[in-house]
């Protein structure tokens, strides 16, 4: 088992491996040895590097769309509180607090 | 202040207020504590629901129903997740149910999503990814519209995970909890969704 693990640590990752590990790399959940092999592959492989940068750009572009979300109506919380006062049974809170 | 920095400041303020919520009092049915939850979470919850439902009046109505159901079902909250994660799960499920009734958007099929994943031959990319042309992605308004449209083309399950993880920046655990799937399933879905979105954007940016 240990020998197999040592062997794996030194085998180069394929492009397919690197692709499968992208999400773990970005979430920082790769164990250090694998992270190093991932980064080494990216430095040496322009195809994976291009794909990885586009993957990261895709996340950034998705995030950017959130910055232009319509502003909620100013009185949205008060309108919700009015709605709740109309729809909640007055006994509801007292029965919970009893 | 740019819209982006204003958004970040609002998010920071909301996060600070969310940390000060008295969850124990809320769970006891204390109406004042619950009102504070409504004040703190309404803007963000409205925004998330609006991104699913695309109709302001309906989004507001679903949000109100979310808080009503949450209050009435507080005794079902088991404390295994954050209270806000549980609240968002209620809201998102209501919004998805409403969306299924609307069926307003034509989205891609699972087979299309598979076609947007990279293919490999002997461990290498079967097709080399073309570089994106920086001149095609510099017009901000166009860029945001294209990305928005591309996200809306994704099937609902994929759109949801992008919304929660990449736009709302929830953790993968929180997104998984809201979508009622395992962390592993959420990661697989997120990876496929991002790769599909990248593929759709490549049509515009290469």
mmCIF file of C-alpha atoms in Angstrom:
data_model
loop_
_atom_site.group_PDB
_atom_site.id
_atom_site.type_symbol
_atom_site.label_atom_id
_atom_site.label_comp_id
_atom_site.label_asym_id
_atom_site.label_seq_id
_atom_site.Cartn_x
_atom_site.Cartn_y
_atom_site.Cartn_z
ATOM 1 C CA UNK A 1 0.000 0.000 0.000
ATOM 2 C CA UNK A 2 2.801 2.362 1.002
ATOM 3 C CA UNK A 3 4.767 1.483 -2.111
ATOM 4 C CA UNK A 4 1.725 2.110 -4.282
ATOM 5 C CA UNK A 5 1.184 5.450 -2.566
ATOM 6 C CA UNK A 6 4.840 6.424 -3.091
ATOM 7 C CA UNK A 7 4.600 5.385 -6.723
ATOM 8 C CA UNK A 8 1.447 7.449 -7.265
ATOM 9 C CA UNK A 9 3.128 10.477 -5.712
ATOM 10 C CA UNK A 10 5.774 10.435 -8.407
ATOM 11 C CA UNK A 11 3.666 9.557 -11.430
ATOM 12 C CA UNK A 12 2.847 12.579 -13.608
ATOM 13 C CA UNK A 13 -0.783 13.572 -13.699
ATOM 14 C CA UNK A 14 -2.532 13.373 -17.060
ATOM 15 C CA UNK A 15 -4.531 16.297 -18.442
ATOM 16 C CA UNK A 16 -7.690 14.350 -17.583
ATOM 17 C CA UNK A 17 -6.504 13.954 -13.964
ATOM 18 C CA UNK A 18 -5.780 17.682 -13.762
ATOM 19 C CA UNK A 19 -9.224 18.484 -15.123
ATOM 20 C CA UNK A 20 -10.838 16.213 -12.531
ATOM 21 C CA UNK A 21 -8.883 17.895 -9.726
ATOM 22 C CA UNK A 22 -9.674 21.509 -10.706
ATOM 23 C CA UNK A 23 -12.540 21.883 -8.254
ATOM 24 C CA UNK A 24 -10.527 20.362 -5.384
ATOM 25 C CA UNK A 25 -7.600 22.620 -6.220
ATOM 26 C CA UNK A 26 -9.761 25.739 -6.191
ATOM 27 C CA UNK A 27 -11.422 24.690 -2.927
ATOM 28 C CA UNK A 28 -7.995 24.012 -1.452
ATOM 29 C CA UNK A 29 -8.847 20.430 -0.560
ATOM 30 C CA UNK A 30 -6.012 18.702 -2.447
ATOM 31 C CA UNK A 31 -3.385 17.110 -0.216
ATOM 32 C CA UNK A 32 -0.058 18.984 -0.518
ATOM 33 C CA UNK A 33 1.748 16.393 -2.679
ATOM 34 C CA UNK A 34 -1.080 16.257 -5.180
ATOM 35 C CA UNK A 35 -1.385 20.034 -5.183
ATOM 36 C CA UNK A 36 2.298 20.299 -6.108
ATOM 37 C CA UNK A 37 1.892 17.790 -8.955
ATOM 38 C CA UNK A 38 -1.205 19.666 -10.156
ATOM 39 C CA UNK A 39 0.728 22.956 -10.237
ATOM 40 C CA UNK A 40 3.730 21.339 -11.900
ATOM 41 C CA UNK A 41 1.495 19.963 -14.652
ATOM 42 C CA UNK A 42 -0.118 23.379 -15.171
ATOM 43 C CA UNK A 43 3.297 25.035 -15.532
ATOM 44 C CA UNK A 44 4.378 22.512 -18.142
ATOM 45 C CA UNK A 45 1.151 22.069 -20.111
ATOM 46 C CA UNK A 46 -0.103 25.082 -22.033
ATOM 47 C CA UNK A 47 -3.366 23.304 -22.958
ATOM 48 C CA UNK A 48 -4.294 22.629 -19.329
ATOM 49 C CA UNK A 49 -3.140 26.112 -18.398
ATOM 50 C CA UNK A 50 -5.422 27.686 -21.006
ATOM 51 C CA UNK A 51 -8.351 25.517 -19.893
ATOM 52 C CA UNK A 52 -7.737 26.238 -16.204
ATOM 53 C CA UNK A 53 -7.559 30.016 -16.767
ATOM 54 C CA UNK A 54 -10.820 29.924 -18.775
ATOM 55 C CA UNK A 55 -12.434 27.868 -16.011
ATOM 56 C CA UNK A 56 -11.384 30.483 -13.441
ATOM 57 C CA UNK A 57 -12.518 33.324 -15.707
ATOM 58 C CA UNK A 58 -15.901 31.593 -16.070
ATOM 59 C CA UNK A 59 -16.343 31.633 -12.283
ATOM 60 C CA UNK A 60 -15.360 35.316 -12.144
ATOM 61 C CA UNK A 61 -17.782 36.193 -14.966
ATOM 62 C CA UNK A 62 -20.633 34.351 -13.215
ATOM 63 C CA UNK A 63 -19.822 36.200 -10.001
ATOM 64 C CA UNK A 64 -19.812 39.498 -11.878
ATOM 65 C CA UNK A 65 -23.442 39.016 -12.934
ATOM 66 C CA UNK A 66 -24.392 39.071 -9.231
ATOM 67 C CA UNK A 67 -23.062 42.625 -8.932
ATOM 68 C CA UNK A 68 -25.780 43.869 -11.268
ATOM 69 C CA UNK A 69 -28.737 42.192 -9.572
ATOM 70 C CA UNK A 70 -31.734 44.513 -9.328
ATOM 71 C CA UNK A 71 -31.883 46.313 -5.985
ATOM 72 C CA UNK A 72 -34.631 44.920 -3.757
ATOM 73 C CA UNK A 73 -37.535 47.326 -3.186
ATOM 74 C CA UNK A 74 -36.615 49.698 -0.325
ATOM 75 C CA UNK A 75 -39.487 48.634 1.914
ATOM 76 C CA UNK A 76 -39.143 44.919 1.260
ATOM 77 C CA UNK A 77 -38.503 43.925 4.885
ATOM 78 C CA UNK A 78 -41.371 46.055 6.212
ATOM 79 C CA UNK A 79 -43.731 44.696 3.557
ATOM 80 C CA UNK A 80 -42.759 41.162 4.600
ATOM 81 C CA UNK A 81 -43.313 41.980 8.273
ATOM 82 C CA UNK A 82 -46.773 43.397 7.445
ATOM 83 C CA UNK A 83 -47.539 40.212 5.508
ATOM 84 C CA UNK A 84 -46.468 38.053 8.445
ATOM 85 C CA UNK A 85 -48.581 40.062 10.926
ATOM 86 C CA UNK A 86 -51.616 39.475 8.696
ATOM 87 C CA UNK A 87 -51.014 35.771 8.236
ATOM 88 C CA UNK A 88 -49.647 34.552 11.533
ATOM 89 C CA UNK A 89 -52.013 33.388 14.185
ATOM 90 C CA UNK A 90 -51.646 35.764 17.177
ATOM 91 C CA UNK A 91 -51.644 32.690 19.439
ATOM 92 C CA UNK A 92 -48.738 31.198 17.510
ATOM 93 C CA UNK A 93 -45.982 33.108 19.289
ATOM 94 C CA UNK A 94 -47.579 32.808 22.725
ATOM 95 C CA UNK A 95 -47.991 29.068 22.331
ATOM 96 C CA UNK A 96 -44.319 28.775 21.350
ATOM 97 C CA UNK A 97 -43.206 30.928 24.245
ATOM 98 C CA UNK A 98 -45.439 29.173 26.728
ATOM 99 C CA UNK B 1 -18.564 53.831 -5.442
ATOM 100 C CA UNK B 2 -18.876 51.162 -8.128
ATOM 101 C CA UNK B 3 -21.856 48.785 -8.110
ATOM 102 C CA UNK B 4 -19.423 45.994 -7.348
ATOM 103 C CA UNK B 5 -17.915 47.643 -4.268
ATOM 104 C CA UNK B 6 -21.376 48.777 -3.102
ATOM 105 C CA UNK B 7 -22.562 45.188 -3.442
ATOM 106 C CA UNK B 8 -19.576 43.967 -1.409
ATOM 107 C CA UNK B 9 -20.178 46.603 1.287
ATOM 108 C CA UNK B 10 -23.883 45.635 1.514
ATOM 109 C CA UNK B 11 -22.897 41.978 1.736
ATOM 110 C CA UNK B 12 -20.372 42.734 4.485
ATOM 111 C CA UNK B 13 -22.909 44.722 6.495
ATOM 112 C CA UNK B 14 -25.507 41.976 6.084
ATOM 113 C CA UNK B 15 -22.954 39.361 7.135
ATOM 114 C CA UNK B 16 -22.126 41.361 10.284
ATOM 115 C CA UNK B 17 -25.808 41.709 11.142
ATOM 116 C CA UNK B 18 -26.420 38.026 10.389
ATOM 117 C CA UNK B 19 -23.741 37.103 12.911
ATOM 118 C CA UNK B 20 -25.561 39.137 15.563
ATOM 119 C CA UNK B 21 -28.891 37.305 15.029
ATOM 120 C CA UNK B 22 -30.183 35.696 18.206
ATOM 121 C CA UNK B 23 -30.828 32.220 16.791
ATOM 122 C CA UNK B 24 -31.844 30.769 20.171
ATOM 123 C CA UNK B 25 -34.524 33.448 20.573
ATOM 124 C CA UNK B 26 -35.712 32.916 16.988
ATOM 125 C CA UNK B 27 -36.082 29.192 17.648
ATOM 126 C CA UNK B 28 -38.075 29.951 20.786
ATOM 127 C CA UNK B 29 -40.568 31.782 18.564
ATOM 128 C CA UNK B 30 -39.557 35.268 19.767
ATOM 129 C CA UNK B 31 -41.236 37.531 17.195
ATOM 130 C CA UNK B 32 -38.794 40.417 17.690
ATOM 131 C CA UNK B 33 -35.849 38.116 17.010
ATOM 132 C CA UNK B 34 -37.635 36.692 13.970
ATOM 133 C CA UNK B 35 -38.348 40.230 12.722
ATOM 134 C CA UNK B 36 -34.613 40.931 12.851
ATOM 135 C CA UNK B 37 -34.053 37.786 10.746
ATOM 136 C CA UNK B 38 -36.555 39.172 8.209
ATOM 137 C CA UNK B 39 -34.802 42.566 8.152
ATOM 138 C CA UNK B 40 -31.333 41.065 7.744
ATOM 139 C CA UNK B 41 -32.091 38.344 5.207
ATOM 140 C CA UNK B 42 -34.887 39.868 3.082
ATOM 141 C CA UNK B 43 -32.700 41.698 0.531
ATOM 142 C CA UNK B 44 -30.435 38.734 -0.206
ATOM 143 C CA UNK B 45 -33.187 36.134 -0.175
ATOM 144 C CA UNK B 46 -35.241 38.322 -2.535
ATOM 145 C CA UNK B 47 -32.267 38.594 -4.900
ATOM 146 C CA UNK B 48 -31.685 34.826 -4.932
ATOM 147 C CA UNK B 49 -35.370 34.069 -5.564
ATOM 148 C CA UNK B 50 -35.553 36.754 -8.255
ATOM 149 C CA UNK B 51 -32.620 35.124 -10.051
ATOM 150 C CA UNK B 52 -34.627 31.901 -10.195
ATOM 151 C CA UNK B 53 -38.061 33.287 -10.978
ATOM 152 C CA UNK B 54 -37.265 36.469 -13.010
ATOM 153 C CA UNK B 55 -40.383 38.300 -11.839
ATOM 154 C CA UNK B 56 -40.149 40.904 -9.051
ATOM 155 C CA UNK B 57 -43.744 40.629 -7.813
ATOM 156 C CA UNK B 58 -43.621 36.853 -7.722
ATOM 157 C CA UNK B 59 -40.187 36.893 -6.084
ATOM 158 C CA UNK B 60 -41.509 39.130 -3.314
ATOM 159 C CA UNK B 61 -44.549 36.919 -2.859
ATOM 160 C CA UNK B 62 -42.393 33.764 -2.653
ATOM 161 C CA UNK B 63 -40.054 35.450 -0.199
ATOM 162 C CA UNK B 64 -42.952 36.377 2.077
ATOM 163 C CA UNK B 65 -44.281 32.822 1.898
ATOM 164 C CA UNK B 66 -40.768 31.589 2.748
ATOM 165 C CA UNK B 67 -40.645 33.567 5.987
ATOM 166 C CA UNK B 68 -44.198 32.514 6.854
ATOM 167 C CA UNK B 69 -43.394 28.826 6.344
ATOM 168 C CA UNK B 70 -40.105 29.186 8.198
ATOM 169 C CA UNK B 71 -41.822 30.703 11.232
ATOM 170 C CA UNK B 72 -44.533 28.066 11.221
ATOM 171 C CA UNK B 73 -41.985 25.261 10.850
ATOM 172 C CA UNK B 74 -39.303 26.478 13.270
ATOM 173 C CA UNK B 75 -39.787 23.350 15.364
ATOM 174 C CA UNK B 76 -38.647 21.230 12.382
ATOM 175 C CA UNK B 77 -35.244 22.967 12.246
ATOM 176 C CA UNK B 78 -32.832 20.347 13.555
ATOM 177 C CA UNK B 79 -29.787 22.574 13.899
ATOM 178 C CA UNK B 80 -27.670 20.460 11.549
ATOM 179 C CA UNK B 81 -27.061 23.473 9.327
ATOM 180 C CA UNK B 82 -27.090 27.232 9.780
ATOM 181 C CA UNK B 83 -30.563 28.681 10.278
ATOM 182 C CA UNK B 84 -30.073 30.870 7.202
ATOM 183 C CA UNK B 85 -29.133 27.814 5.080
ATOM 184 C CA UNK B 86 -32.385 26.164 6.180
ATOM 185 C CA UNK B 87 -34.292 29.370 5.383
ATOM 186 C CA UNK B 88 -32.748 29.571 1.897
ATOM 187 C CA UNK B 89 -33.605 25.914 1.258
ATOM 188 C CA UNK B 90 -37.280 26.707 1.917
ATOM 189 C CA UNK B 91 -37.173 29.777 -0.345
ATOM 190 C CA UNK B 92 -35.334 28.065 -3.172
ATOM 191 C CA UNK B 93 -37.644 25.057 -3.116
ATOM 192 C CA UNK B 94 -40.677 27.355 -3.305
ATOM 193 C CA UNK B 95 -39.072 29.306 -6.163
ATOM 194 C CA UNK B 96 -38.209 26.118 -8.073
ATOM 195 C CA UNK B 97 -41.756 24.827 -7.685
ATOM 196 C CA UNK B 98 -43.082 28.128 -9.075
ATOM 197 C CA UNK B 99 -40.563 28.005 -11.911
ATOM 198 C CA UNK B 100 -41.746 24.544 -12.957
ATOM 199 C CA UNK B 101 -45.271 25.943 -13.290
ATOM 200 C CA UNK B 102 -43.977 28.840 -15.425
ATOM 201 C CA UNK B 103 -41.821 26.809 -17.817
ATOM 202 C CA UNK B 104 -40.940 30.149 -19.368
ATOM 203 C CA UNK B 105 -37.358 29.419 -20.360
ATOM 204 C CA UNK B 106 -36.040 26.968 -22.881
ATOM 205 C CA UNK B 107 -32.983 25.379 -21.320
ATOM 206 C CA UNK B 108 -30.417 22.881 -22.509
ATOM 207 C CA UNK B 109 -30.912 19.137 -22.086
ATOM 208 C CA UNK B 110 -28.568 16.836 -20.188
ATOM 209 C CA UNK B 111 -27.169 15.607 -23.521
ATOM 210 C CA UNK B 112 -26.234 19.191 -24.433
ATOM 211 C CA UNK B 113 -24.427 19.555 -21.100
ATOM 212 C CA UNK B 114 -22.490 16.367 -21.822
ATOM 213 C CA UNK B 115 -21.518 17.805 -25.212
ATOM 214 C CA UNK B 116 -20.099 20.889 -23.501
ATOM 215 C CA UNK B 117 -17.758 18.821 -21.295
ATOM 216 C CA UNK B 118 -14.165 18.414 -22.507
ATOM 217 C CA UNK B 119 -13.435 15.046 -24.104
ATOM 218 C CA UNK B 120 -10.208 13.156 -23.464
ATOM 219 C CA UNK B 121 -8.213 10.647 -25.441
ATOM 220 C CA UNK B 122 -5.477 8.682 -23.613
ATOM 221 C CA UNK B 123 -5.609 11.209 -20.775
ATOM 222 C CA UNK B 124 -5.162 14.236 -23.041
ATOM 223 C CA UNK B 125 -7.678 16.804 -24.305
ATOM 224 C CA UNK B 126 -9.189 15.439 -27.512
ATOM 225 C CA UNK B 127 -9.670 19.013 -28.697
ATOM 226 C CA UNK B 128 -7.308 21.802 -27.723
ATOM 227 C CA UNK B 129 -9.176 24.712 -26.074
ATOM 228 C CA UNK B 130 -9.003 27.833 -28.223
ATOM 229 C CA UNK B 131 -7.719 30.964 -26.493
ATOM 230 C CA UNK B 132 -10.354 33.572 -25.642
ATOM 231 C CA UNK B 133 -9.940 36.839 -27.499
ATOM 232 C CA UNK B 134 -9.521 39.573 -24.845
ATOM 233 C CA UNK B 135 -11.064 42.143 -27.213
ATOM 234 C CA UNK B 136 -14.302 40.161 -27.250
ATOM 235 C CA UNK B 137 -14.720 40.246 -23.482
ATOM 236 C CA UNK B 138 -13.937 43.862 -22.690
ATOM 237 C CA UNK B 139 -17.343 45.445 -23.351
ATOM 238 C CA UNK B 140 -18.775 45.190 -19.859
ATOM 239 C CA UNK B 141 -22.500 45.544 -20.587
ATOM 240 C CA UNK B 142 -22.382 43.056 -23.453
ATOM 241 C CA UNK B 143 -20.255 40.693 -21.435
ATOM 242 C CA UNK B 144 -22.671 40.652 -18.478
ATOM 243 C CA UNK B 145 -25.643 40.149 -20.781
ATOM 244 C CA UNK B 146 -23.947 37.241 -22.560
ATOM 245 C CA UNK B 147 -22.968 35.574 -19.301
ATOM 246 C CA UNK B 148 -26.423 36.114 -17.836
ATOM 247 C CA UNK B 149 -28.028 34.571 -20.930
ATOM 248 C CA UNK B 150 -25.597 31.643 -20.879
ATOM 249 C CA UNK B 151 -26.381 30.921 -17.206
ATOM 250 C CA UNK B 152 -30.090 31.000 -17.986
ATOM 251 C CA UNK B 153 -29.568 28.373 -20.696
ATOM 252 C CA UNK B 154 -28.283 25.863 -18.150
ATOM 253 C CA UNK B 155 -30.749 23.244 -16.906
ATOM 254 C CA UNK B 156 -32.230 24.175 -13.542
ATOM 255 C CA UNK B 157 -30.039 21.857 -11.421
ATOM 256 C CA UNK B 158 -26.876 23.297 -12.946
ATOM 257 C CA UNK B 159 -28.085 26.897 -12.782
ATOM 258 C CA UNK B 160 -28.915 26.475 -9.088
ATOM 259 C CA UNK B 161 -25.454 25.273 -8.148
ATOM 260 C CA UNK B 162 -23.786 28.139 -10.068
ATOM 261 C CA UNK B 163 -26.147 30.612 -8.401
ATOM 262 C CA UNK B 164 -25.477 29.366 -4.883
ATOM 263 C CA UNK B 165 -21.760 28.640 -5.142
ATOM 264 C CA UNK B 166 -20.367 31.138 -7.639
ATOM 265 C CA UNK B 167 -22.796 34.061 -7.545
ATOM 266 C CA UNK B 168 -23.927 34.010 -3.912
ATOM 267 C CA UNK B 169 -20.574 32.528 -2.855
ATOM 268 C CA UNK B 170 -22.026 30.069 -0.365
ATOM 269 C CA UNK B 171 -19.773 27.186 0.626
ATOM 270 C CA UNK B 172 -20.139 23.880 -1.211
ATOM 271 C CA UNK B 173 -21.513 22.364 2.015
ATOM 272 C CA UNK B 174 -24.196 25.060 2.223
ATOM 273 C CA UNK B 175 -25.102 24.704 -1.459
ATOM 274 C CA UNK B 176 -25.347 20.914 -1.021
ATOM 275 C CA UNK B 177 -27.543 21.336 2.054
ATOM 276 C CA UNK B 178 -29.912 23.708 0.234
ATOM 277 C CA UNK B 179 -30.111 21.439 -2.816
ATOM 278 C CA UNK B 180 -30.523 18.380 -0.581
ATOM 279 C CA UNK B 181 -27.638 16.503 -2.184
ATOM 280 C CA UNK B 182 -24.308 15.237 -0.828
ATOM 281 C CA UNK B 183 -21.194 17.399 -0.866
ATOM 282 C CA UNK B 184 -19.684 15.041 -3.465
ATOM 283 C CA UNK B 185 -22.728 15.299 -5.728
ATOM 284 C CA UNK B 186 -22.662 19.097 -5.407
ATOM 285 C CA UNK B 187 -18.998 19.203 -6.432
ATOM 286 C CA UNK B 188 -19.606 16.973 -9.472
ATOM 287 C CA UNK B 189 -22.606 19.063 -10.505
ATOM 288 C CA UNK B 190 -20.718 22.317 -9.971
ATOM 289 C CA UNK B 191 -17.759 21.135 -12.064
ATOM 290 C CA UNK B 192 -20.055 20.032 -14.912
ATOM 291 C CA UNK B 193 -22.011 23.287 -14.688
ATOM 292 C CA UNK B 194 -18.875 25.449 -14.821
ATOM 293 C CA UNK B 195 -17.483 23.436 -17.736
ATOM 294 C CA UNK B 196 -20.774 23.742 -19.607
ATOM 295 C CA UNK B 197 -20.865 27.478 -18.930
ATOM 296 C CA UNK B 198 -17.268 27.807 -20.105
ATOM 297 C CA UNK B 199 -18.229 25.973 -23.288
ATOM 298 C CA UNK B 200 -21.172 28.292 -23.902
ATOM 299 C CA UNK B 201 -19.013 31.367 -23.306
ATOM 300 C CA UNK B 202 -16.320 30.052 -25.629
ATOM 301 C CA UNK B 203 -18.810 30.396 -28.487
ATOM 302 C CA UNK B 204 -18.700 34.165 -27.876
ATOM 303 C CA UNK B 205 -15.198 34.784 -26.603
ATOM 304 C CA UNK B 206 -12.961 32.744 -28.937
#
